[in-house]
XYZ file of C-alpha atoms in Angstrom:
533
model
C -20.702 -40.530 -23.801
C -22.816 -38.343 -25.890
C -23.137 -34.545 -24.046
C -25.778 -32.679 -23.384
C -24.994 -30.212 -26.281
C -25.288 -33.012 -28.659
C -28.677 -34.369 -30.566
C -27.515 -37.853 -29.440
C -30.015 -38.517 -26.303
C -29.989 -42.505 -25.231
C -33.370 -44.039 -25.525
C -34.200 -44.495 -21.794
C -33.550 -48.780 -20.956
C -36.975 -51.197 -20.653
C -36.545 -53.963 -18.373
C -35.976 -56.922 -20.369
C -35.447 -60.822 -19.295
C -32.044 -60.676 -17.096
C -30.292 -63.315 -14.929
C -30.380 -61.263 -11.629
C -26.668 -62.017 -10.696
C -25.854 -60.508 -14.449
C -23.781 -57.295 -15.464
C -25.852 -54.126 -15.619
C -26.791 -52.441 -18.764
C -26.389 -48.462 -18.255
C -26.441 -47.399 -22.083
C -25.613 -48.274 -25.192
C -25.141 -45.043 -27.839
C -23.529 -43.715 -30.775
C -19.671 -42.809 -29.770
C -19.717 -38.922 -29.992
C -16.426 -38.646 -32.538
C -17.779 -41.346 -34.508
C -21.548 -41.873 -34.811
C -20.790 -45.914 -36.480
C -19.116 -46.644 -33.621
C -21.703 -48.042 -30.542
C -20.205 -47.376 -27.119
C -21.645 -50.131 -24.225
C -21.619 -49.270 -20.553
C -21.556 -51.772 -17.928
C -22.237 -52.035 -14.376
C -20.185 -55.795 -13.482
C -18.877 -57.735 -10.533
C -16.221 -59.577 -12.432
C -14.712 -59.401 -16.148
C -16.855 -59.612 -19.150
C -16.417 -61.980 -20.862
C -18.616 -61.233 -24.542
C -20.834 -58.688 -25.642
C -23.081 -59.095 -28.073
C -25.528 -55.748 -29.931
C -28.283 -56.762 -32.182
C -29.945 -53.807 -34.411
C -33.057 -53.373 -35.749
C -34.741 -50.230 -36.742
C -36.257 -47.606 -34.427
C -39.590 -48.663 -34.358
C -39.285 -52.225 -34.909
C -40.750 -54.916 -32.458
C -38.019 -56.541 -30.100
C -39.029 -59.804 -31.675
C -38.594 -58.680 -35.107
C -35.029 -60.260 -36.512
C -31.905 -57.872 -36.508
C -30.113 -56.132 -39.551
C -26.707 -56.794 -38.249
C -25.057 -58.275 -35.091
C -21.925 -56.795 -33.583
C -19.699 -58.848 -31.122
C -16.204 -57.552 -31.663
C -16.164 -54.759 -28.846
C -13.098 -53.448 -27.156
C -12.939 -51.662 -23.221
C -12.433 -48.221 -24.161
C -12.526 -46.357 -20.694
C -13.096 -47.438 -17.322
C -14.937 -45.410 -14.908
C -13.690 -47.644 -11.730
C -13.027 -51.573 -11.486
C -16.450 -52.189 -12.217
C -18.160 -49.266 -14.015
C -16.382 -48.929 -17.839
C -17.486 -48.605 -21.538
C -16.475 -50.609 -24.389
C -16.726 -49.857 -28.044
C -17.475 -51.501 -31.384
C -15.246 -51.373 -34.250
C -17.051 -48.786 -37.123
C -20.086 -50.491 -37.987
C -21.299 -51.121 -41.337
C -24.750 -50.455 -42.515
C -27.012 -50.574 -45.527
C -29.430 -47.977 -44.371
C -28.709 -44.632 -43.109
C -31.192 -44.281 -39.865
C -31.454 -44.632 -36.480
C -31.362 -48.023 -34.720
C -32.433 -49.584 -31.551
C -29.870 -51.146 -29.696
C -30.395 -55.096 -27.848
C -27.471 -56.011 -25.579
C -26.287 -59.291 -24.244
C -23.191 -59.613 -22.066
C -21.874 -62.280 -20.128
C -19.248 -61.925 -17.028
C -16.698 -64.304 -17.149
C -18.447 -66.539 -14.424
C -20.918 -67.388 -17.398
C -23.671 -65.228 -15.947
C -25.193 -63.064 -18.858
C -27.768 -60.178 -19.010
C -30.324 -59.560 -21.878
C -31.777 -55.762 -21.858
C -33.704 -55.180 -24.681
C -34.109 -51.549 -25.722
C -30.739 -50.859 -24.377
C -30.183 -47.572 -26.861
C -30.107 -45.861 -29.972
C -26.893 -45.889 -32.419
C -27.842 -42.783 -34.473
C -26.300 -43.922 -37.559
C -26.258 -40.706 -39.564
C -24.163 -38.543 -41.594
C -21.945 -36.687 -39.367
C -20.721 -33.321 -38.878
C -16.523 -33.784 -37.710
C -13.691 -31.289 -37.482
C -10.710 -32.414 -38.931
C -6.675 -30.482 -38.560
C -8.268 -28.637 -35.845
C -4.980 -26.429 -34.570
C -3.973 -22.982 -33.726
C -0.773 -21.424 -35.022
C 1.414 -20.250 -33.393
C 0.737 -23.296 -30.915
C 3.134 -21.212 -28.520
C 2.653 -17.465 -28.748
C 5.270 -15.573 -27.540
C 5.591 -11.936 -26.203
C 5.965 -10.492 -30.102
C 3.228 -13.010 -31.472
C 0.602 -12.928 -28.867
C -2.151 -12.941 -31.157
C -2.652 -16.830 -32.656
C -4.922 -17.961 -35.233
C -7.275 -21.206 -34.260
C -9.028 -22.960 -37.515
C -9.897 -26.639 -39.309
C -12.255 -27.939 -41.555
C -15.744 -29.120 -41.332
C -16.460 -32.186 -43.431
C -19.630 -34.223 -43.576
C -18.911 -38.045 -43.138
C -21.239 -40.936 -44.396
C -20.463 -43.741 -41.555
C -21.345 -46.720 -43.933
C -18.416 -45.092 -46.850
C -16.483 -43.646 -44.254
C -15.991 -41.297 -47.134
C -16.276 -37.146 -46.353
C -17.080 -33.586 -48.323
C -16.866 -30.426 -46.792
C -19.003 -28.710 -44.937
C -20.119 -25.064 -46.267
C -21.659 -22.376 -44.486
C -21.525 -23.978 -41.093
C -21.048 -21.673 -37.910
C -18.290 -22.874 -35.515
C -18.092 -21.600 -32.048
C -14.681 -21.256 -30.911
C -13.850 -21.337 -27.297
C -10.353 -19.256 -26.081
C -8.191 -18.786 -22.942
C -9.620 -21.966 -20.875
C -13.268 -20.488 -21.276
C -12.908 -17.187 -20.796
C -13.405 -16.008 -24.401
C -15.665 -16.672 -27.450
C -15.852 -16.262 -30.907
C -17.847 -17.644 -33.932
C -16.780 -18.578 -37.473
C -18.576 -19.730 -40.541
C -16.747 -22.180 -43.150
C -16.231 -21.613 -46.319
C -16.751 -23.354 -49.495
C -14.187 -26.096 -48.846
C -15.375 -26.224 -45.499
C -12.391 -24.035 -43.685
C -12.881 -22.008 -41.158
C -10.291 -19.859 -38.872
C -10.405 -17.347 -36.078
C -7.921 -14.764 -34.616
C -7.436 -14.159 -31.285
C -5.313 -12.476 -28.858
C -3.964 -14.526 -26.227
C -5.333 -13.217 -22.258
C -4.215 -16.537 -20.217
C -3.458 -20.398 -20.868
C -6.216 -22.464 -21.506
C -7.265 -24.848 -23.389
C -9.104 -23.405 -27.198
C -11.912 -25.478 -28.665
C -14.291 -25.722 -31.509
C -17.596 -26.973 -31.491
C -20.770 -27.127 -34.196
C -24.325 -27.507 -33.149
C -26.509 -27.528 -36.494
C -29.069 -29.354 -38.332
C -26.634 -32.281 -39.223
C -26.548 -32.314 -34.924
C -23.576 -31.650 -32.101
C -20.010 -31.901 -33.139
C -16.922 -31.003 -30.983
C -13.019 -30.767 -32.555
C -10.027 -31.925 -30.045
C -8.864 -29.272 -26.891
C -5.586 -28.149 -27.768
C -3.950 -26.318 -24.759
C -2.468 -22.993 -25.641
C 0.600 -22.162 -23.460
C 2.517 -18.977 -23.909
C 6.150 -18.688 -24.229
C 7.132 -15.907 -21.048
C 9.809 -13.708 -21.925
C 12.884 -13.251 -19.441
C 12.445 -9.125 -18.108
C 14.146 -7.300 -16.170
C 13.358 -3.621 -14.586
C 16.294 -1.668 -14.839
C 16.236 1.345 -12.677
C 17.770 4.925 -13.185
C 18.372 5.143 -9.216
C 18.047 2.300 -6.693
C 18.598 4.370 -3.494
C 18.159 7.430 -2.130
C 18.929 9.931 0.666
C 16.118 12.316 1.439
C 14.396 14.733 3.876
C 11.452 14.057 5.917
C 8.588 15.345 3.663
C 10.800 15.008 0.116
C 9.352 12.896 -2.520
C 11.062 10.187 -4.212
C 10.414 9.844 -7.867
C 11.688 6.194 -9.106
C 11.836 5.497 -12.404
C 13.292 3.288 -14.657
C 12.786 1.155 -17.717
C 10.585 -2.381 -18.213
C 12.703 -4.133 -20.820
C 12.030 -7.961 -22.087
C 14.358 -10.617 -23.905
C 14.204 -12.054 -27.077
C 17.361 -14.072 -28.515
C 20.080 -11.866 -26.758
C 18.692 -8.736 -27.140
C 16.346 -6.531 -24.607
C 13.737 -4.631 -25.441
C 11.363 -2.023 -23.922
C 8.058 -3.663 -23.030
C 5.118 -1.039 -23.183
C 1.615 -1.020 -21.897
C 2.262 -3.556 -18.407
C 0.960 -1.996 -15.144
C 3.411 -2.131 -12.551
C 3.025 -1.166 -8.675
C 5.622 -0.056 -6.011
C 4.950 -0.504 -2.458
C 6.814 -1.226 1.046
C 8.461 -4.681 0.654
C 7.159 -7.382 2.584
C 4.564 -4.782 3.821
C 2.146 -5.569 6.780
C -0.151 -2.947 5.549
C -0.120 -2.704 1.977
C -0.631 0.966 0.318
C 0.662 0.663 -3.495
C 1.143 3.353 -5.619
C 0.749 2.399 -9.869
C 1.765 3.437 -13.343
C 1.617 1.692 -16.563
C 4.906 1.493 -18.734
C 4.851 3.746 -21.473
C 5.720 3.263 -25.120
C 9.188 2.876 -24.654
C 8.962 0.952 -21.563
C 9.407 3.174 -18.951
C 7.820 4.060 -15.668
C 7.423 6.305 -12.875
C 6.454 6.072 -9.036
C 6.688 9.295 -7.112
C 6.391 8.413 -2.912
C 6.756 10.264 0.396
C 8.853 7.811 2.172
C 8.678 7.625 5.768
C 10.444 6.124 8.877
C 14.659 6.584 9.494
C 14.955 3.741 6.080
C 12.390 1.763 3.785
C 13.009 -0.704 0.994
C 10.467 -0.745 -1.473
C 9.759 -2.955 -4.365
C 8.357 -2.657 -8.017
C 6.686 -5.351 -9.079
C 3.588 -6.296 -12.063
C 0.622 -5.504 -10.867
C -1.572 -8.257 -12.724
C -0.618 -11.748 -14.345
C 0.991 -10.868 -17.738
C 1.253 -14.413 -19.336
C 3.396 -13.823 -21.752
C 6.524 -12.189 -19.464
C 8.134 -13.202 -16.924
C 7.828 -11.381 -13.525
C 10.607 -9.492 -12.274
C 11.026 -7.532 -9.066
C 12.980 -3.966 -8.036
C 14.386 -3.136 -5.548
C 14.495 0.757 -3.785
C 16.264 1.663 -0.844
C 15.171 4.878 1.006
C 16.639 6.679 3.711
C 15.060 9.721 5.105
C 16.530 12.764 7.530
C 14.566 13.433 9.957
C 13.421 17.589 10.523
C 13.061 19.140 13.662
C 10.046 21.094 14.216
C 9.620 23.195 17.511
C 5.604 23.261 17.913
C 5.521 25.235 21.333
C 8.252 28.154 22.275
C 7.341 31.016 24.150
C 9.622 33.048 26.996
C 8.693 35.576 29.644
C 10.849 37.947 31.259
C 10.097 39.151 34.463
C 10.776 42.719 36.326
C 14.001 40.815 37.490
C 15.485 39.741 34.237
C 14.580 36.172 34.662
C 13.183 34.302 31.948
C 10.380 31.769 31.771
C 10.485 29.478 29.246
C 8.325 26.716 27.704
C 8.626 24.435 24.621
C 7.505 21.254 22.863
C 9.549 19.613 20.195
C 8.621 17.337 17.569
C 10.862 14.810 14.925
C 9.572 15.164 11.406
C 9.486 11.495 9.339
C 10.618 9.786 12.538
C 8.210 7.708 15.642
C 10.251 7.719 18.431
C 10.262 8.837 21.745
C 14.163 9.061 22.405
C 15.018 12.279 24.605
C 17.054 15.213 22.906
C 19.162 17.415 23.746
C 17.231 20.791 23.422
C 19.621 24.060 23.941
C 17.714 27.718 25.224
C 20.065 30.063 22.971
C 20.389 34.284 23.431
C 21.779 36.809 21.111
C 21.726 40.614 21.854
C 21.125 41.375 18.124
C 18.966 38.238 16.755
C 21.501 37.123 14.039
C 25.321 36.798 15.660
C 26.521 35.515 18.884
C 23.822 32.907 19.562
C 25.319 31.534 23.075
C 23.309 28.035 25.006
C 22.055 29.607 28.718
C 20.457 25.816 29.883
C 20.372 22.567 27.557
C 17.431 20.781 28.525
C 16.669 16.918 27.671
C 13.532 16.094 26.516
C 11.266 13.731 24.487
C 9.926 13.841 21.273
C 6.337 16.038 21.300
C 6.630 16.228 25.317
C 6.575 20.262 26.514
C 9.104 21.300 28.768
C 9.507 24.371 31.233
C 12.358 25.826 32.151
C 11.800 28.928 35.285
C 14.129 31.544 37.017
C 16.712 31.818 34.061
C 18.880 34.448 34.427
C 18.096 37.017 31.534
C 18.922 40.416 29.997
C 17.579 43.872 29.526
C 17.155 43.415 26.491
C 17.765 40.169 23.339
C 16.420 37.539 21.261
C 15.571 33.823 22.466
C 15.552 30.661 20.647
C 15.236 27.273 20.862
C 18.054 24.703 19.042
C 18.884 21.473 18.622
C 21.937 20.090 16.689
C 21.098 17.093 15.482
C 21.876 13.434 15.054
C 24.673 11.875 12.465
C 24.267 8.237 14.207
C 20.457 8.891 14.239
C 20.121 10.673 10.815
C 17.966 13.570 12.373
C 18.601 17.120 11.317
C 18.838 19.703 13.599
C 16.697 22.895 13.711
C 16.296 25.834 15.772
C 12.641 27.873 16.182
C 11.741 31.283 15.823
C 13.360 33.905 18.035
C 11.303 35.845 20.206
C 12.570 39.522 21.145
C 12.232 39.895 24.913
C 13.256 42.919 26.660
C 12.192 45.265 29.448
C 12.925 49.505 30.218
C 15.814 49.541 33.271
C 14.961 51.820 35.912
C 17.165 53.363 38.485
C 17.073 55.822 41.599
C 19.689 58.739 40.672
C 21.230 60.623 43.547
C 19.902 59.010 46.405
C 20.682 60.149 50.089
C 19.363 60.353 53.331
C 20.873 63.141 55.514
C 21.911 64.440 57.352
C 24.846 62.461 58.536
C 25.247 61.901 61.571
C 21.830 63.153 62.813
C 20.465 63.840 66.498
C 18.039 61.715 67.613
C 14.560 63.156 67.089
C 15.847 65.633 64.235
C 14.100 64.649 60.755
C 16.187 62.744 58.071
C 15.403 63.498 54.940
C 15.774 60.591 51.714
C 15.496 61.564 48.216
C 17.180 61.012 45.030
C 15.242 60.963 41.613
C 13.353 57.990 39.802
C 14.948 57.320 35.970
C 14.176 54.946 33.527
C 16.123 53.949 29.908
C 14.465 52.137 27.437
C 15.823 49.182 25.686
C 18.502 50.100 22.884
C 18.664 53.270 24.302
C 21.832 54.602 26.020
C 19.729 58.089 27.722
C 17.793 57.971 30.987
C 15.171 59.964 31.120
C 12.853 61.488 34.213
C 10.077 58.505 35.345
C 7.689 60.486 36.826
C 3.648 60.152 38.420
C 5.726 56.698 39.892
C 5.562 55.035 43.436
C 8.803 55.034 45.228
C 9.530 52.839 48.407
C 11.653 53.959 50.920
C 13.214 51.027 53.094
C 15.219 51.175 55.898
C 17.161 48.095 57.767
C 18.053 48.749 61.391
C 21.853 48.414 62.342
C 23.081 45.034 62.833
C 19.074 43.650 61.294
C 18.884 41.605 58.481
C 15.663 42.222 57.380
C 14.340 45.510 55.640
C 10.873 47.803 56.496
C 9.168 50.223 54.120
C 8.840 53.122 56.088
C 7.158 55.149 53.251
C 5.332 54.981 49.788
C 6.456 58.593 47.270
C 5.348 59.704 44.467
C 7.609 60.861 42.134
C 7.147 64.157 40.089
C 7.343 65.251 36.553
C 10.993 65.265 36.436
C 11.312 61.841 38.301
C 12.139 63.683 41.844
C 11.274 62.813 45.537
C 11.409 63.603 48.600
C 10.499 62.255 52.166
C 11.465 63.137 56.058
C 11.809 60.635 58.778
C 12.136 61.294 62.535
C 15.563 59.823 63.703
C 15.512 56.917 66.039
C 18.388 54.828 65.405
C 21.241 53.853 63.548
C 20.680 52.046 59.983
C 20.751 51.942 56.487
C 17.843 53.678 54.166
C 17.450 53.257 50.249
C 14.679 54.530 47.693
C 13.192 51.350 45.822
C 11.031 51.020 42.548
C 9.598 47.827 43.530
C 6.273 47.867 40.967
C 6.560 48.404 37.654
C 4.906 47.956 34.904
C 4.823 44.500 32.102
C 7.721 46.721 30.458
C 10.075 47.726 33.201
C 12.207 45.969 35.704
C 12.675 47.347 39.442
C 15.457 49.582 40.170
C 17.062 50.717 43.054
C 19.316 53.712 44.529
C 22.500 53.854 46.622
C 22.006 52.603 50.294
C 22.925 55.294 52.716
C 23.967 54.801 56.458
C 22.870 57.035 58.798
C 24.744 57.501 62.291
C 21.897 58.501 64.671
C 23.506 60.458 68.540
């Protein structure tokens, strides 16, 4: 069949005197490797039995006498069981020229078609390649660049004889189709073309000049792949949540026994078997080695380096990186209020750094009177990753530092942490020298209650006169439970006061600082019976 890139176009068939139960005539044309040989295709129902071409001149009238008749034809290629082409033997002409082409075949029932004008056979000098090859024909992974070349030669289909072909530009096609290149033959008709190798495929030649269309063989160009191997400096690691992880390692290839770096291949490192793909990528350097720097994740990964692209000429080998990361505590929320009766408030959130889970820890509410020694757990709470917790009512101190700890897991690889500590403390106050007399005390006769209203700030060992302060003076009847103010003082500069009741019966009284300030706690003085008669 003569392509489409060729000067060889079939003169289109004229209906000519045909037995209608007959083979079909489809074409009849110059084979496209050998322009003296006349391909026939047939359309048929059975076998064919004979073929006969008769050839006469383009031009000539289908009743003028042939220059030759051709009958020994051969089936050359079969399109199905009744669709196939056969082909002369190289045909011998006189005359250089082109010739018109009158077929008769007859199936082997005896049924036989005439078609006149059934073709051309453009018998012509031809343009041919000859020792078409490329060399290497297997590049390897030191040799990937191969050189592709022939000869052009002219041949004269009546001699069968050739010379070369000068001057001629030959397109050369590389890697299956993918790359081009052109070429012009020399004086003895030689022409050759470098290339590097990018993928298999099959590398070609073809002219299309004045002489007309010629193609050489397709030689399929597969690449010898190199064993490799990635040979890494470190293949697992123990980090912290946050920590990077820089792998590296060397790329090597073999040749014979020995291993070599192999520069210039990209190469990507991601999650193995990932289910959502995020690769990180480098490109081996001259000597063949690499580097992927990562921020692992999650209590242990596995990761694998592997080539990015298709690299024909190496094998592809795979890494593999094991990763296990501590998880960090991190306490997001922690504050603590102390009330004016040393008890704490406390609320705080904790959160696992490199680790999604919502196990409950074991949180521990830690005081210290100095901040740095003696940390001692008041309340261990449990509670769950990022949740906030409140703890109320714990007993407290005058004065200290609070914190927030957690130890830790070994079985669950988390590291433990504690937060800041927050200095809470409050000024004591107290009711010096308190008394109500006198004792015992007639009914109706005044009792007086007094003492004097002190506070001490925190880290300080000295109490000092509270003054311009309200005092409460309670008193609980004899054999009562409960306890009444009876009276609201002020006390003076120097933290003194004083206050008269009538006598009506038996009880206890006591001086009271019930309202203090954000930086003092209450305080209290002695309780005094008092016998009333």
């Amino acid at each position: 069949m003569v392509t489409a890139g060729a000067v060889l176009v079939a003169t289109l068939t004229l209906p000519g005197t045909a037995h209608a139960a007959g083979p079909n005539v489809k074409e009849a044309t110059s084979n496209q490797s050998d322009w003296s040989v006349l391909d026939v295709r047939l359309n048929y129902s059975g076998g064919i039995d004979k073929i006969t071409a008769r050839l006469r001149p383009v031009g000539s009238s289908d009743t003028d006498e042939p220059v030759a008749t051709i009958s020994d034809f051969t089936k050359r290629y079969e399109y199905s069981s009744w669709d196939a082409v056969w082909a002369s033997q190289p045909i011998h002409l006189d005359t250089l020229g082109d010739y018109t082409v009158d077929i008769e075949a007859t199936e082997s029932d005896g049924e036989t078609t005439v078609e006149k004008n059934a073709g051309t056979l453009h018998y012509q000098k031809q343009p041919v390649f000859t020792g078409f090859a490329v060399t290497p024909a297997e590049p390897d992974i030191e040799h990937q660049t191969f050189t592709a070349g022939g000869d052009m030669v002219v041949r004269d289909p009546s001699t069968r004889e050739t010379v070369p072909l000068p001057g001629a530009t030959v397109n050369l096609t590389f890697d299956g189709g993918s790359a081009e290149a052109t070429a012009v033959t020399d004086e003895a008709g030689h022409f050759s073309a470098p290339h590097r190798l990018a993928q298999s495929g099959w590398v070609f030649a073809d002219y299309n000049g004045g002489l007309g269309f010629a193609a050489s063989p397709w030689i399929d160009v597969r690449p010898k792949a190199a064993p490799t191997r990635l040979v890494l400096d470190k293949s697992s690691f123990h980090v912290t949540a946050g920590d990077k992880v820089d792998v590296t390692g060397t790329l090597q290839y073999q040749i014979g026994e020995e291993w070599k770096p192999l520069p210039g291949i990209p190469l990507e490192m991601d999650y193995k078997e990932c289910t959502t793909c995020s690769p990180v990528g480098t490109t081996t350097d001259a000597n063949g080695r690499f580097s992927f720097v990562r921020t692992p994740y999650g209590p242990k990964s596995v990761y694998e380096v592997t080539f990015a692209s298709y690299t024909p000429f190496a094998q592809h080998s795979t890494a593999d990186i094991t990763v296990a990361v501590t998880a960090t505590t991190k306490f997001s929320e922690f504050t603590a209020q102390l009330d004016k009766y040393a008890q704490l408030d406390v609320t705080g959130s904790v959160d696992l750094v490199g680790r999604d889970t919502n196990d409950r820890i074991a949180v521990d509410i830690q005081y210290s009177p100095d901040g740095k020694t003696g940390w001692t757990t008041k309340k261990t709470v449990q509670t769950s990753n990022g949740a906030q917790f409140v703890v109320e009512e714990l007993p407290g101190y005058p004065d200290g530092y609070w914190r927030l700890h957690y130890a830790g897991s070994t079985t669950k690889d988390i590291k433990g942490g504690v937060s800041n500590s927050l200095h809470r403390y409050r000024a004591l106050t107290r009711v010096k020298d308190a008394n109500a007399s006198p004792e015992p005390v007639t009914k109706g006769r005044t009792i007086t209650v007094k003492g004097v209203l002190q506070e001490r700030a925190a880290g300080s060992s000295t109490w000092k006169a509270y003054g311009a302060k309200k005092v409460q003076i309670l008193f609980r009847p004899k054999g009562a439970k409960t306890w009444y103010v009876m009276s609201t003082v002020t006390s003076k500069s120097n933290g003194s006061f004083s206050k008269g009741f009538t006598a009506r019966q038996d009880g206890t009284w006591v001086p009271v600082f019930l309202y203090p300030d954000s930086k003092h706690f209450v305080g209290s003085g002695r309780e005094d019976y008092v016998d009333v008669r």
